[in-house]
């Protein structure tokens, strides 16, 4: 059986972190005897340069027929003059919608060695283990009408009951496999869509009696996320709030460059990408942190290859490297992006040897 992965490096540091992550994926496949087939396609700014649009048809069709997609990042100052559907970011949104990946899982688990690096007190972040489940194909990002002229601009938020139900089920199910606590974040004191969100999430709670549900308003929750993050288990929220809160969660781990994500739909290929963007100011310098991209590969192995053991091996290799001080500049280290990838590959090989010795 082959495992077919489309790599979409995109723009800026996306190119460098994807190369490191693909190297790790190849190494895992090699040791586990998986017949990995990878192909690279264009998205974002490079796609605009070469094809005239941010999401070429052949990119979307290759992704649709793959088992999984690994994306770096899109966007950069060179394309910032473009607007709406011509932008790099529209390519990413088109890909998410085209793959129907409505549930975006963003796990946040600070490494013990790094808790002193965050902007918060180490005591506040040590032991944090939470997952943001962000609705990814609805809300303000996709709803119409959306238009602008020189004097007026319109965005719209739409959610249907079905859209909320399906992402809520993913979040409840995840919470039931973890500490059994779900926080649904909305702005139900103002937004009609949030009223529907809250009612719908409450109705799905009846299917998951073992999960304790609480509702929170997004403004005060944004404060709780940095004030008492250890009390949070699973968070489910709409597209725009999830975007903002997950970057805020980057503070808890010490760098945005560490956060991975998995975007899943109802069957079909999963989309795996680090939470960060193309970081144009450090692009091409071999100093971007690739751990978020590498940990996205771990999520791919868990969710698309159904091999949690291999996902755990990648996570353990990353933990071992961080323990050993293999750190990029954002974490106060001096290791380059490619060298971090090589260190993770070496740690995987060392871990595989230990496992083989224990097993023999
Ligand atoms: P950004 O995430 O690119 O950068 C925010 C900050 O984090 C910067 O200080 C950057 O240097 C740092 N950072 C990000 N990734 C890092 C890494 N791997 N290692 C070390 N430091 C890292 O956000 P931004 O600057 O607001 O956006 C830049 C561009 O990226 C924009 O065009 C935006 O639309 C795009 N973007 C794309 C994605 C995506 O493709 N998934 C996500 C977010 C932003
Ligand atoms: C993310 C990014 C994207 C988003 C942008 C680039 C469209 O910020 O993946 O978090 O807002 O979803
Ligand atoms: Mn974002």
Coordinates of N, CA and C in Angstrom, one line a residue, residues 199-290:
X199 N -26.6 27.4 21.0 CA -27.7 26.4 21.1 C -27.3 25.1 20.5
X200 N -26.6 25.1 19.3 CA -26.3 23.9 18.6 C -25.3 23.1 19.4
X201 N -24.3 23.7 19.9 CA -23.3 23.0 20.7 C -23.9 22.3 21.9
X202 N -24.8 23.1 22.6 CA -25.5 22.5 23.7 C -26.4 21.3 23.3
X203 N -27.0 21.3 22.2 CA -27.8 20.2 21.8 C -26.9 19.0 21.5
X204 N -25.7 19.2 20.9 CA -24.8 18.0 20.6 C -24.3 17.5 22.0
X205 N -24.2 18.3 23.0 CA -23.7 17.8 24.3 C -24.5 16.6 24.8
X206 N -25.8 16.5 24.4 CA -26.6 15.4 24.9 C -26.1 14.1 24.4
X207 N -25.4 14.1 23.2 CA -24.8 12.9 22.7 C -23.5 12.5 23.4
X208 N -23.0 13.4 24.2 CA -21.7 13.1 24.9 C -21.8 13.3 26.4
X209 N -22.6 12.5 27.1 CA -22.8 12.8 28.5 C -21.6 12.8 29.4
X210 N -20.5 12.1 28.9 CA -19.3 12.1 29.7 C -18.4 13.3 29.6
X211 N -18.8 14.2 28.7 CA -18.0 15.5 28.5 C -18.7 16.6 29.2
X212 N -18.0 17.4 30.0 CA -18.5 18.6 30.6 C -18.4 19.8 29.7
X213 N -19.5 20.4 29.3 CA -19.4 21.5 28.4 C -19.6 22.8 29.1
X214 N -18.8 23.8 28.8 CA -19.0 25.2 29.3 C -19.0 26.1 28.1
X215 N -19.7 27.2 28.1 CA -19.7 28.2 27.1 C -18.9 29.4 27.6
X216 N -18.1 30.0 26.7 CA -17.4 31.2 27.2 C -17.4 32.3 26.1
X217 N -17.5 33.5 26.5 CA -17.4 34.6 25.5 C -16.0 34.9 25.1
X218 N -15.8 35.2 23.8 CA -14.4 35.2 23.3 C -13.6 36.2 23.9
X219 N -14.1 37.4 24.3 CA -13.2 38.4 24.9 C -12.6 38.0 26.2
X220 N -13.5 37.5 27.1 CA -12.9 37.1 28.4 C -12.1 35.8 28.3
X221 N -12.5 35.0 27.3 CA -11.8 33.7 27.1 C -10.3 34.0 26.6
X222 N -10.2 35.0 25.8 CA -8.8 35.4 25.3 C -7.9 35.7 26.5
X223 N -8.5 36.3 27.6 CA -7.7 36.6 28.8 C -7.5 35.3 29.5
X224 N -8.5 34.4 29.7 CA -8.3 33.2 30.4 C -7.2 32.3 29.8
X225 N -7.1 32.4 28.5 CA -6.2 31.5 27.7 C -4.7 31.8 28.2
X226 N -4.4 33.0 28.5 CA -3.1 33.3 29.0 C -3.0 33.3 30.5
X227 N -4.2 33.5 31.2 CA -4.1 33.6 32.6 C -4.2 32.3 33.4
X228 N -5.1 31.4 32.9 CA -5.2 30.0 33.5 C -5.3 28.9 32.5
X229 N -4.3 28.8 31.6 CA -4.4 27.9 30.5 C -4.4 26.4 30.9
X230 N -3.9 26.1 32.1 CA -3.9 24.7 32.5 C -5.3 24.2 32.7
X231 N -6.2 25.0 33.0 CA -7.6 24.6 33.2 C -8.3 24.3 31.9
X232 N -7.7 24.5 30.8 CA -8.4 24.3 29.5 C -8.0 23.0 28.9
X233 N -9.0 22.3 28.4 CA -8.8 21.0 27.7 C -9.0 21.1 26.2
X234 N -10.3 21.1 25.8 CA -10.5 21.3 24.3 C -11.4 22.5 24.2
X235 N -11.1 23.3 23.2 CA -11.8 24.5 22.8 C -12.4 24.4 21.5
X236 N -13.7 24.7 21.3 CA -14.2 24.7 19.9 C -14.8 26.1 19.6
X237 N -14.4 26.6 18.4 CA -14.9 27.9 18.1 C -14.9 28.2 16.6
X238 N -15.5 29.3 16.3 CA -15.7 29.6 14.9 C -14.4 30.0 14.2
X239 N -14.4 30.1 12.9 CA -13.2 30.2 12.1 C -12.3 31.4 12.5
X240 N -12.9 32.6 12.6 CA -12.1 33.8 12.9 C -11.6 33.8 14.3
X241 N -12.5 33.4 15.3 CA -12.0 33.4 16.7 C -10.9 32.4 16.8
X242 N -11.0 31.2 16.2 CA -10.0 30.2 16.3 C -8.7 30.6 15.7
X243 N -8.7 31.4 14.6 CA -7.5 31.9 14.0 C -6.7 32.8 15.1
X244 N -7.5 33.7 15.7 CA -6.9 34.6 16.6 C -6.4 33.9 17.9
X245 N -7.3 33.1 18.5 CA -6.9 32.4 19.7 C -5.8 31.4 19.6
X246 N -5.6 30.8 18.4 CA -4.5 29.8 18.3 C -3.2 30.5 18.1
X247 N -3.1 31.7 17.5 CA -1.9 32.5 17.5 C -1.6 32.9 18.9
X248 N -2.6 33.3 19.7 CA -2.4 33.7 21.1 C -1.8 32.5 21.9
X249 N -2.3 31.3 21.5 CA -1.8 30.1 22.2 C -0.3 29.9 21.9
X250 N 0.2 30.5 20.8 CA 1.6 30.4 20.5 C 2.5 30.9 21.6
X251 N 1.9 31.9 22.4 CA 2.7 32.5 23.5 C 2.9 31.4 24.6
X252 N 2.0 30.5 24.7 CA 2.1 29.5 25.8 C 3.2 28.5 25.5
X253 N 3.6 28.3 24.3 CA 4.7 27.3 24.0 C 6.0 28.0 23.8
X254 N 6.1 29.3 23.7 CA 7.4 30.0 23.5 C 7.6 30.5 22.1
X255 N 7.0 29.9 21.1 CA 7.1 30.5 19.8 C 6.0 29.9 18.9
X256 N 5.5 30.8 18.0 CA 4.5 30.4 17.1 C 5.0 29.3 16.2
X257 N 6.3 29.3 16.0 CA 7.0 28.3 15.1 C 6.9 26.9 15.6
X258 N 6.4 26.7 16.8 CA 6.3 25.3 17.3 C 4.9 24.7 17.1
X259 N 3.9 25.5 16.7 CA 2.5 24.9 16.7 C 2.2 24.2 15.4
X260 N 1.7 23.0 15.5 CA 1.3 22.2 14.3 C -0.3 22.3 14.2
X261 N -0.8 21.9 13.0 CA -2.2 21.7 12.9 C -2.6 20.6 11.9
X262 N -3.8 20.1 12.2 CA -4.4 19.1 11.3 C -5.8 19.5 10.9
X263 N -6.1 19.6 9.6 CA -7.4 19.9 9.2 C -8.1 18.7 8.5
X264 N -9.3 18.4 9.1 CA -9.9 17.1 8.7 C -11.3 17.4 8.3
X265 N -11.8 16.5 7.3 CA -13.1 16.6 6.9 C -13.8 15.3 7.1
X266 N -14.9 15.1 6.4 CA -15.6 13.8 6.5 C -15.0 12.8 5.5
X267 N -14.0 12.1 5.8 CA -13.2 11.3 4.8 C -12.4 12.2 4.0
X268 N -11.7 11.7 3.0 CA -10.9 12.5 2.1 C -9.6 12.8 2.8
X269 N -8.7 13.4 2.0 CA -7.3 13.7 2.6 C -7.4 14.8 3.6
X270 N -6.5 14.6 4.6 CA -6.3 15.6 5.6 C -5.3 16.6 5.1
X271 N -5.4 17.9 5.7 CA -4.4 18.9 5.3 C -3.6 19.3 6.6
X272 N -2.3 19.2 6.5 CA -1.5 19.4 7.7 C -0.6 20.6 7.4
X273 N -0.6 21.6 8.4 CA 0.2 22.8 8.2 C 0.6 23.3 9.5
X274 N 1.8 24.0 9.6 CA 2.1 24.7 10.9 C 1.1 25.9 11.0
X275 N 0.9 26.4 12.2 CA 0.0 27.5 12.4 C 0.5 28.8 11.9
X276 N 1.9 28.9 11.9 CA 2.5 30.2 11.6 C 2.4 30.5 10.1
X277 N 2.7 31.7 9.7 CA 2.7 32.1 8.3 C 4.0 32.1 7.6
X278 N 4.2 32.9 6.6 CA 5.4 32.8 5.7 C 6.6 33.6 6.3
X279 N 6.3 34.3 7.4 CA 7.4 35.0 8.1 C 8.4 35.7 7.2
X280 N 8.0 36.6 6.3 CA 8.9 37.1 5.2 C 10.2 37.7 5.7
X281 N 10.1 38.3 6.9 CA 11.3 39.0 7.4 C 12.5 38.0 7.7
X282 N 12.2 36.7 7.9 CA 13.3 35.7 8.1 C 13.4 34.7 7.0
X283 N 12.6 34.9 5.9 CA 12.6 33.9 4.9 C 14.0 33.8 4.2
X284 N 14.3 32.6 3.8 CA 15.6 32.3 3.0 C 16.8 32.4 3.9
X285 N 16.7 32.5 5.2 CA 17.9 32.7 6.1 C 18.2 31.4 6.8
X286 N 17.5 30.3 6.5 CA 17.7 29.0 7.2 C 17.7 29.2 8.7
X287 N 16.8 30.1 9.2 CA 16.7 30.2 10.7 C 15.2 30.0 11.2
X288 N 14.3 29.7 10.3 CA 12.9 29.5 10.7 C 12.8 28.2 11.5
X289 N 11.9 28.2 12.4 CA 11.7 27.0 13.3 C 10.8 26.0 12.5
X290 N 11.3 24.8 12.3 CA 10.5 23.8 11.5 C 9.8 22.9 12.4

